[in-house]
Tab-separated table of C-alpha atoms in Angstrom:
chain	number	residue	atom	x	y	z
D	1	MET	CA	108.044	107.745	99.681
D	2	PRO	CA	111.182	109.770	98.122
D	3	ASN	CA	113.717	111.544	99.669
D	4	ALA	CA	114.512	114.776	99.053
D	5	ARG	CA	117.423	115.576	96.621
D	6	VAL	CA	118.065	118.650	95.171
D	7	THR	CA	118.543	117.837	91.085
D	8	HIS	CA	116.351	118.474	88.458
D	9	LEU	CA	112.782	117.167	88.539
D	10	THR	CA	111.559	114.369	86.662
D	11	ARG	CA	107.428	113.658	85.922
D	12	ARG	CA	108.392	111.192	88.408
D	13	GLY	CA	109.371	113.590	91.353
D	14	ILE	CA	107.093	115.789	90.542
D	15	LEU	CA	103.973	113.020	91.445
D	16	ALA	CA	105.666	112.529	94.514
D	17	ALA	CA	106.061	115.377	95.506
D	18	GLY	CA	102.433	115.964	94.883
D	19	GLY	CA	101.244	115.684	91.368
D	20	ALA	CA	99.327	112.788	92.353
D	21	LEU	CA	99.361	115.049	95.050
D	22	GLY	CA	100.621	113.649	98.290
D	23	LEU	CA	104.226	114.809	99.720
D	24	GLY	CA	104.860	118.056	101.477
D	25	ALA	CA	107.639	118.842	99.558
D	26	VAL	CA	108.766	118.725	95.900
D	27	LEU	CA	110.710	115.336	95.823
D	28	ALA	CA	113.589	113.544	93.949
D	29	ALA	CA	113.572	113.368	90.416
D	30	CYS	CA	114.457	109.235	88.859
D	31	GLY	CA	115.313	107.956	85.667
D	32	ASP	CA	113.906	107.678	82.734
D	33	ASP	CA	113.427	104.086	80.493
D	34	ASP	CA	112.181	103.736	77.017
D	35	ALA	CA	108.468	103.658	76.376
D	36	LYS	CA	105.889	103.809	73.672
D	37	SER	CA	102.407	102.404	74.459
D	38	GLY	CA	101.049	98.750	72.652
D	39	ASP	CA	98.837	96.511	72.559
D	40	SER	CA	97.752	93.678	74.728
D	41	GLY	CA	99.195	90.557	75.410
D	42	LYS	CA	97.177	87.364	73.417
D	43	GLU	CA	97.620	84.505	76.235
D	44	THR	CA	95.044	83.000	78.371
D	45	ALA	CA	94.600	80.697	81.350
D	46	ALA	CA	94.735	78.294	78.175
D	47	ALA	CA	97.763	77.868	78.040
D	48	LYS	CA	99.279	77.107	81.457
D	49	SER	CA	101.889	74.977	80.495
D	50	GLY	CA	102.960	76.727	76.945
D	51	PRO	CA	104.745	79.885	77.174
D	52	TRP	CA	103.412	83.707	78.162
D	53	THR	CA	103.492	87.325	76.558
D	54	PHE	CA	102.200	89.971	77.026
D	55	LYS	CA	102.938	93.331	75.403
D	56	ASP	CA	102.941	96.344	77.667
D	57	ASP	CA	102.183	100.073	77.436
D	58	ARG	CA	106.507	100.828	76.667
D	59	GLY	CA	105.706	98.345	73.569
D	60	GLU	CA	107.954	96.012	74.894
D	61	THR	CA	107.011	92.391	75.089
D	62	ALA	CA	107.336	90.198	78.488
D	63	LYS	CA	107.787	86.515	77.798
D	64	THR	CA	108.372	83.304	80.023
D	65	ASP	CA	107.982	80.210	79.024
D	66	LYS	CA	104.690	79.166	81.548
D	67	ILE	CA	102.222	81.596	82.533
D	68	PRO	CA	104.099	83.422	85.664
D	69	ALA	CA	103.124	81.948	89.011
D	70	ASN	CA	105.812	84.177	90.975
D	71	ILE	CA	104.465	87.525	90.124
D	72	VAL	CA	106.103	90.676	92.389
D	73	ALA	CA	104.291	94.156	91.419
D	74	PHE	CA	103.883	97.760	92.603
D	75	VAL	CA	101.632	97.035	95.507
D	76	GLY	CA	98.399	98.694	93.378
D	77	VAL	CA	98.713	96.538	90.832
D	78	ALA	CA	99.147	93.465	93.073
D	79	ALA	CA	95.440	94.862	94.658
D	80	ALA	CA	94.257	95.031	91.713
D	81	LEU	CA	94.989	91.708	90.143
D	82	TYR	CA	94.237	90.457	93.664
D	83	ASP	CA	90.422	91.777	92.843
D	84	TYR	CA	90.984	89.334	89.472
D	85	GLY	CA	92.039	86.171	91.615
D	86	ILE	CA	95.886	86.452	90.549
D	87	GLU	CA	98.023	86.864	93.963
D	88	SER	CA	101.555	88.230	94.190
D	89	LYS	CA	104.490	86.847	96.012
D	90	GLY	CA	106.000	90.110	96.650
D	91	VAL	CA	105.278	93.318	96.565
D	92	PHE	CA	106.983	97.243	97.110
D	93	GLY	CA	105.526	100.342	97.313
D	94	PRO	CA	103.092	101.776	100.704
D	95	THR	CA	101.810	98.489	101.318
D	96	LYS	CA	101.543	98.611	105.903
D	97	THR	CA	100.795	101.630	107.602
D	98	LYS	CA	102.994	103.042	110.985
D	99	ASP	CA	100.556	100.867	113.459
D	100	GLY	CA	101.116	97.504	110.682
D	101	LYS	CA	98.271	97.725	108.969
D	102	ALA	CA	97.042	97.142	105.639
D	103	ASP	CA	97.728	100.774	103.826
D	104	VAL	CA	94.807	101.964	101.244
D	105	GLN	CA	96.744	100.921	98.113
D	106	ALA	CA	96.742	97.592	99.167
D	107	GLY	CA	93.412	96.905	98.871
D	108	ASP	CA	91.923	93.716	100.023
D	109	MET	CA	95.034	91.952	100.279
D	110	ASP	CA	96.276	89.904	103.297
D	111	ILE	CA	99.610	91.541	103.977
D	112	SER	CA	100.553	89.070	106.043
D	113	LYS	CA	100.897	86.250	103.376
D	114	VAL	CA	103.319	88.457	100.697
D	115	THR	CA	106.644	89.267	100.888
D	116	VAL	CA	107.334	93.366	101.232
D	117	LEU	CA	109.868	94.384	99.361
D	118	GLY	CA	110.345	97.793	100.451
D	119	ASN	CA	107.459	100.135	101.835
D	120	GLU	CA	108.911	103.758	101.717
D	121	TRP	CA	110.101	105.074	98.306
D	122	GLY	CA	113.407	104.223	97.292
D	123	GLN	CA	113.591	101.317	99.156
D	124	PHE	CA	113.111	97.773	97.074
D	125	ASN	CA	115.249	94.650	99.012
D	126	ILE	CA	117.219	92.998	95.867
D	127	GLU	CA	118.168	90.081	97.750
D	128	LYS	CA	114.477	89.512	98.661
D	129	TYR	CA	112.889	89.689	95.413
D	130	ALA	CA	115.874	87.308	94.293
D	131	ALA	CA	115.173	84.437	96.423
D	132	LEU	CA	111.430	84.853	95.259
D	133	ALA	CA	112.744	83.412	92.456
D	134	PRO	CA	110.331	86.034	90.277
D	135	ASP	CA	108.900	85.039	86.931
D	136	VAL	CA	108.331	89.040	86.204
D	137	LEU	CA	108.206	92.394	87.676
D	138	ILE	CA	105.051	94.538	87.505
D	139	SER	CA	104.466	98.410	88.187
D	140	THR	CA	102.376	101.696	86.780
D	141	MET	CA	103.824	104.019	84.886
D	142	PHE	CA	103.841	107.960	85.536
D	143	ASP	CA	105.423	109.540	83.038
D	144	ASP	CA	105.495	109.202	78.947
D	145	ALA	CA	108.902	107.543	79.441
D	146	GLY	CA	108.356	104.358	81.034
D	147	THR	CA	109.726	104.417	84.264
D	148	LEU	CA	108.405	101.554	86.459
D	149	TRP	CA	106.610	103.147	89.678
D	150	TYR	CA	108.796	102.836	92.552
D	151	VAL	CA	111.511	100.820	91.283
D	152	PRO	CA	114.337	103.005	92.613
D	153	ASP	CA	116.596	104.080	89.866
D	154	GLU	CA	119.872	103.559	91.690
D	155	SER	CA	119.282	99.830	92.343
D	156	LYS	CA	116.872	99.690	88.707
D	157	LYS	CA	119.518	98.063	86.938
D	158	LYS	CA	120.588	95.133	89.346
D	159	ILE	CA	116.694	94.733	90.008
D	160	LEU	CA	116.662	94.004	86.055
D	161	ALA	CA	119.586	91.661	86.037
D	162	VAL	CA	117.815	89.254	88.336
D	163	GLY	CA	116.347	88.097	85.064
D	164	ALA	CA	112.414	88.369	85.720
D	165	PRO	CA	110.557	90.532	82.538
D	166	SER	CA	109.083	93.913	83.537
D	167	VAL	CA	105.491	94.849	82.941
D	168	GLY	CA	104.625	98.598	82.288
D	169	ILE	CA	101.064	99.969	82.881
D	170	SER	CA	100.844	103.073	81.976
D	171	VAL	CA	98.337	105.738	84.128
D	172	TYR	CA	99.984	109.455	82.363
D	173	ASP	CA	97.776	111.269	80.633
D	174	ARG	CA	94.568	109.098	80.039
D	175	GLN	CA	91.484	108.299	80.721
D	176	LEU	CA	90.546	105.669	83.929
D	177	THR	CA	88.942	103.270	81.850
D	178	GLU	CA	92.359	102.439	79.368
D	179	PRO	CA	94.201	101.349	82.361
D	180	LEU	CA	91.540	99.960	83.493
D	181	GLN	CA	90.865	97.725	80.474
D	182	ARG	CA	94.619	96.990	80.323
D	183	MET	CA	94.716	95.732	83.917
D	184	LEU	CA	92.123	93.103	82.731
D	185	GLU	CA	93.439	92.125	79.951
D	186	LEU	CA	97.263	91.685	82.089
D	187	ALA	CA	95.001	89.421	84.923
D	188	LYS	CA	93.400	87.281	82.643
D	189	SER	CA	97.175	86.691	80.305
D	190	LEU	CA	98.046	85.441	83.599
D	191	GLY	CA	94.768	83.036	84.048
D	192	ALA	CA	92.130	85.163	85.493
D	193	ASP	CA	88.688	84.247	84.871
D	194	THR	CA	87.687	87.598	83.551
D	195	ALA	CA	84.542	86.158	82.189
D	196	SER	CA	83.151	85.031	85.553
D	197	SER	CA	79.890	86.645	86.687
D	198	LYS	CA	81.762	88.422	89.323
D	199	VAL	CA	84.201	90.402	87.418
D	200	THR	CA	81.515	90.495	84.575
D	201	ALA	CA	79.254	92.240	87.906
D	202	ALA	CA	82.080	94.455	88.836
D	203	LYS	CA	82.407	96.102	85.629
D	204	LYS	CA	78.397	96.468	85.584
D	205	ALA	CA	78.160	98.149	88.408
D	206	PHE	CA	80.901	100.889	87.544
D	207	GLU	CA	79.521	101.105	84.136
D	208	ASP	CA	76.700	102.255	86.272
D	209	ALA	CA	78.647	104.542	88.436
D	210	ALA	CA	79.640	106.383	85.848
D	211	ALA	CA	76.456	107.252	84.045
D	212	ARG	CA	75.036	108.061	88.001
D	213	LEU	CA	77.606	110.535	87.723
D	214	ARG	CA	77.097	111.995	84.592
D	215	ALA	CA	73.886	112.265	85.682
D	216	ALA	CA	74.894	114.397	88.528
D	217	THR	CA	76.735	116.261	86.847
D	218	LYS	CA	73.934	117.114	84.167
D	219	ALA	CA	71.796	118.248	87.226
D	220	ASN	CA	73.760	120.090	88.896
D	221	PRO	CA	76.503	122.347	86.058
D	222	ASP	CA	77.503	124.887	88.299
D	223	ILE	CA	78.995	122.623	91.783
D	224	LYS	CA	82.461	122.982	90.977
D	225	VAL	CA	85.540	120.464	92.535
D	226	MET	CA	88.866	121.131	93.794
D	227	ALA	CA	91.189	118.270	94.013
D	228	GLY	CA	93.614	118.550	97.086
D	229	SER	CA	96.455	117.491	99.220
D	230	ALA	CA	97.774	118.568	102.022
D	231	SER	CA	101.169	118.476	103.989
D	232	ALA	CA	102.364	120.196	106.701
D	233	ASP	CA	103.780	123.378	105.245
D	234	LEU	CA	101.504	123.177	101.824
D	235	PHE	CA	97.981	122.498	100.077
D	236	TYR	CA	98.689	121.479	96.858
D	237	VAL	CA	95.649	121.802	93.691
D	238	SER	CA	95.491	119.172	91.052
D	239	GLY	CA	94.859	119.937	87.565
D	240	SER	CA	92.573	117.962	85.943
D	241	ASN	CA	95.032	117.215	83.213
D	242	LEU	CA	97.553	114.029	83.240
D	243	SER	CA	95.679	111.736	86.171
D	244	VAL	CA	93.868	109.061	85.036
D	245	ASP	CA	90.844	110.050	87.733
D	246	LEU	CA	90.259	113.182	86.992
D	247	GLU	CA	90.341	113.215	83.558
D	248	TYR	CA	87.689	110.256	83.443
D	249	PHE	CA	85.889	112.559	85.968
D	250	LYS	CA	86.287	115.857	83.929
D	251	ALA	CA	84.639	113.291	80.431
D	252	LEU	CA	81.959	112.383	82.804
D	253	GLY	CA	81.214	116.436	83.255
D	254	VAL	CA	82.068	117.490	86.549
D	255	THR	CA	83.251	120.615	86.346
D	256	PHE	CA	87.552	121.259	87.852
D	257	VAL	CA	89.074	124.204	89.362
D	258	GLU	CA	92.007	124.250	87.064
D	259	PRO	CA	94.851	126.115	88.513
D	260	SER	CA	96.413	128.047	85.423
D	261	GLU	CA	99.232	126.550	82.855
D	262	LYS	CA	101.218	129.292	84.488
D	263	SER	CA	100.528	128.330	87.913
D	264	LYS	CA	100.949	124.891	87.573
D	265	ALA	CA	104.781	125.067	86.173
D	266	LYS	CA	106.670	124.656	88.848
D	267	GLY	CA	104.724	121.084	89.371
D	268	GLY	CA	105.444	119.417	86.570
D	269	GLY	CA	101.917	120.502	85.241
D	270	TRP	CA	100.288	118.894	87.559
D	271	TYR	CA	99.164	120.583	90.158
D	272	GLU	CA	99.946	124.258	91.896
D	273	SER	CA	101.118	124.632	95.482
D	274	LEU	CA	99.662	126.736	97.988
D	275	SER	CA	100.779	128.249	101.782
D	276	TRP	CA	98.171	127.702	103.656
D	277	GLU	CA	97.900	131.865	103.711
D	278	ASN	CA	96.632	130.828	100.379
D	279	VAL	CA	94.222	127.917	100.502
D	280	ASP	CA	91.575	129.837	99.814
D	281	LYS	CA	93.090	131.302	96.367
D	282	TYR	CA	90.101	129.250	94.567
D	283	ASP	CA	86.586	128.822	95.028
D	284	ALA	CA	85.008	125.247	95.179
D	285	ASP	CA	81.624	123.406	96.139
D	286	ILE	CA	83.008	120.061	96.920
D	287	ILE	CA	86.943	119.016	97.527
D	288	MET	CA	88.488	115.924	97.179
D	289	MET	CA	91.180	115.613	99.364
D	290	ASP	CA	94.189	112.610	98.813
D	291	ASN	CA	94.019	109.642	100.581
D	292	ARG	CA	96.759	108.349	100.772
D	293	THR	CA	99.005	107.889	103.794
D	294	SER	CA	102.013	110.003	102.754
D	295	ALA	CA	98.750	113.432	103.266
D	296	ILE	CA	98.167	114.696	105.649
D	297	GLN	CA	94.142	113.542	106.331
D	298	PRO	CA	91.051	116.732	106.699
D	299	ALA	CA	90.579	115.559	110.272
D	300	ASP	CA	93.456	116.421	111.125
D	301	ILE	CA	94.328	119.702	109.195
D	302	THR	CA	94.797	122.388	112.437
D	303	GLU	CA	95.354	125.741	109.888
D	304	ALA	CA	92.396	127.838	110.789
D	305	THR	CA	92.493	129.231	107.057
D	306	TRP	CA	91.073	125.349	106.206
D	307	LYS	CA	88.703	125.146	108.297
D	308	LYS	CA	86.807	128.687	107.089
D	309	LEU	CA	86.825	127.062	103.459
D	310	PRO	CA	83.381	127.141	102.382
D	311	ALA	CA	83.188	123.678	101.577
D	312	VAL	CA	84.917	122.537	104.543
D	313	LYS	CA	82.310	124.347	106.778
D	314	ALA	CA	79.785	122.852	104.802
D	315	GLY	CA	80.666	119.518	105.258
D	316	GLN	CA	81.814	118.941	101.696
D	317	VAL	CA	85.227	117.405	101.595
D	318	ILE	CA	85.459	113.673	99.918
D	319	ALA	CA	88.671	111.266	99.800
D	320	ARG	CA	89.831	110.768	96.603
D	321	ASN	CA	92.873	108.529	95.754
D	322	PRO	CA	95.657	109.844	93.204
D	323	GLU	CA	96.737	105.922	92.321
D	324	PRO	CA	93.905	104.273	91.948
D	325	ILE	CA	93.400	100.407	92.723
D	326	LEU	CA	93.282	99.616	89.629
D	327	SER	CA	89.721	96.901	89.268
D	328	TYR	CA	86.442	97.853	88.482
D	329	ASP	CA	85.441	97.214	92.174
D	330	LYS	CA	87.438	99.093	93.560
D	331	CYS	CA	87.079	102.025	90.870
D	332	THR	CA	83.447	101.562	91.374
D	333	PRO	CA	83.557	103.609	94.721
D	334	LEU	CA	85.206	106.593	93.435
D	335	LEU	CA	82.492	107.633	91.488
D	336	THR	CA	79.818	106.667	93.105
D	337	SER	CA	81.437	108.749	96.179
D	338	LEU	CA	82.044	111.931	93.771
D	339	ALA	CA	78.310	111.234	92.370
D	340	GLU	CA	76.467	111.287	95.319
D	341	ALA	CA	78.710	114.173	96.177
D	342	ILE	CA	77.541	116.563	93.684
D	343	GLU	CA	73.951	115.458	94.292
D	344	LYS	CA	73.662	116.374	97.782
D	345	ALA	CA	76.193	119.398	97.006
D	346	LYS	CA	75.138	123.189	98.320
D	347	LYS	CA	76.249	125.432	95.957
D	348	VAL	CA	78.815	127.514	98.189
D	349	SER	CA	81.483	129.139	95.909
């Protein structure tokens, strides 16, 4: 992921460092694009030979002569589209782990069948991108300025100069249900059968899981949840604002540990960073830990202060993906896991 640079921090750099919680140092700032939220595209699979348009969350309308076939997307977006039957030709962002296996953000994709343009922050092979003759470039956005996630700022102009229109789906300061719906609309515009029994069943399962989580929080109102991420030197505690998953979980009744606004200031409003000596600053009954490959996983944390935390000693630690794959199929387990944890949790804080 990003290389460290001593400059001012944008939300993008903050998120990479730990706002979406994952890296071990405050990382580089990247530039902003113009943005405003917009409405969905209106094309469907019925017009495969005709023009395609989609109005994204920057308020910009992507246009091509036909429905895009050569899709290049951030890996998490490609994984979501894959769940709707739409395959990407190229991906960028965490796709392969060091041992060559599929990264958690790749979902169910067969990564051997896609061209990986860059696996780490700042990597984007423009020559390979151009060779794919891309019809569209798609990514998420973690700020309100329209910055396309994992599209390097230093090469952004060259990438866009290849000629493919870009699409941005916002995952900033809104509840999970909104980007889920937007991704569904995008998939539909690209030819997905979003009325299929598979998609309908996936959406119903998501709604049922949300109802289960709401019921769990009502039955266990005193259970406190902390969203964290581990690095070699620091432990990050995320506030429930700005992140799509945490905002939605909070709306369903989950009580989160909330760092003070002053504490979060250095993290751009996303998070508070703690030394391992101070990891016990907040009481929590359940800890949700960043499961991305950029973060140290709970089983590999050796600090004694971590092992002494009541939630850790009680075995009440679950996984969290701060960059959810935006399909109903992939988001349902996030709700189910948290609901089950709250249902079973002992009050230890």
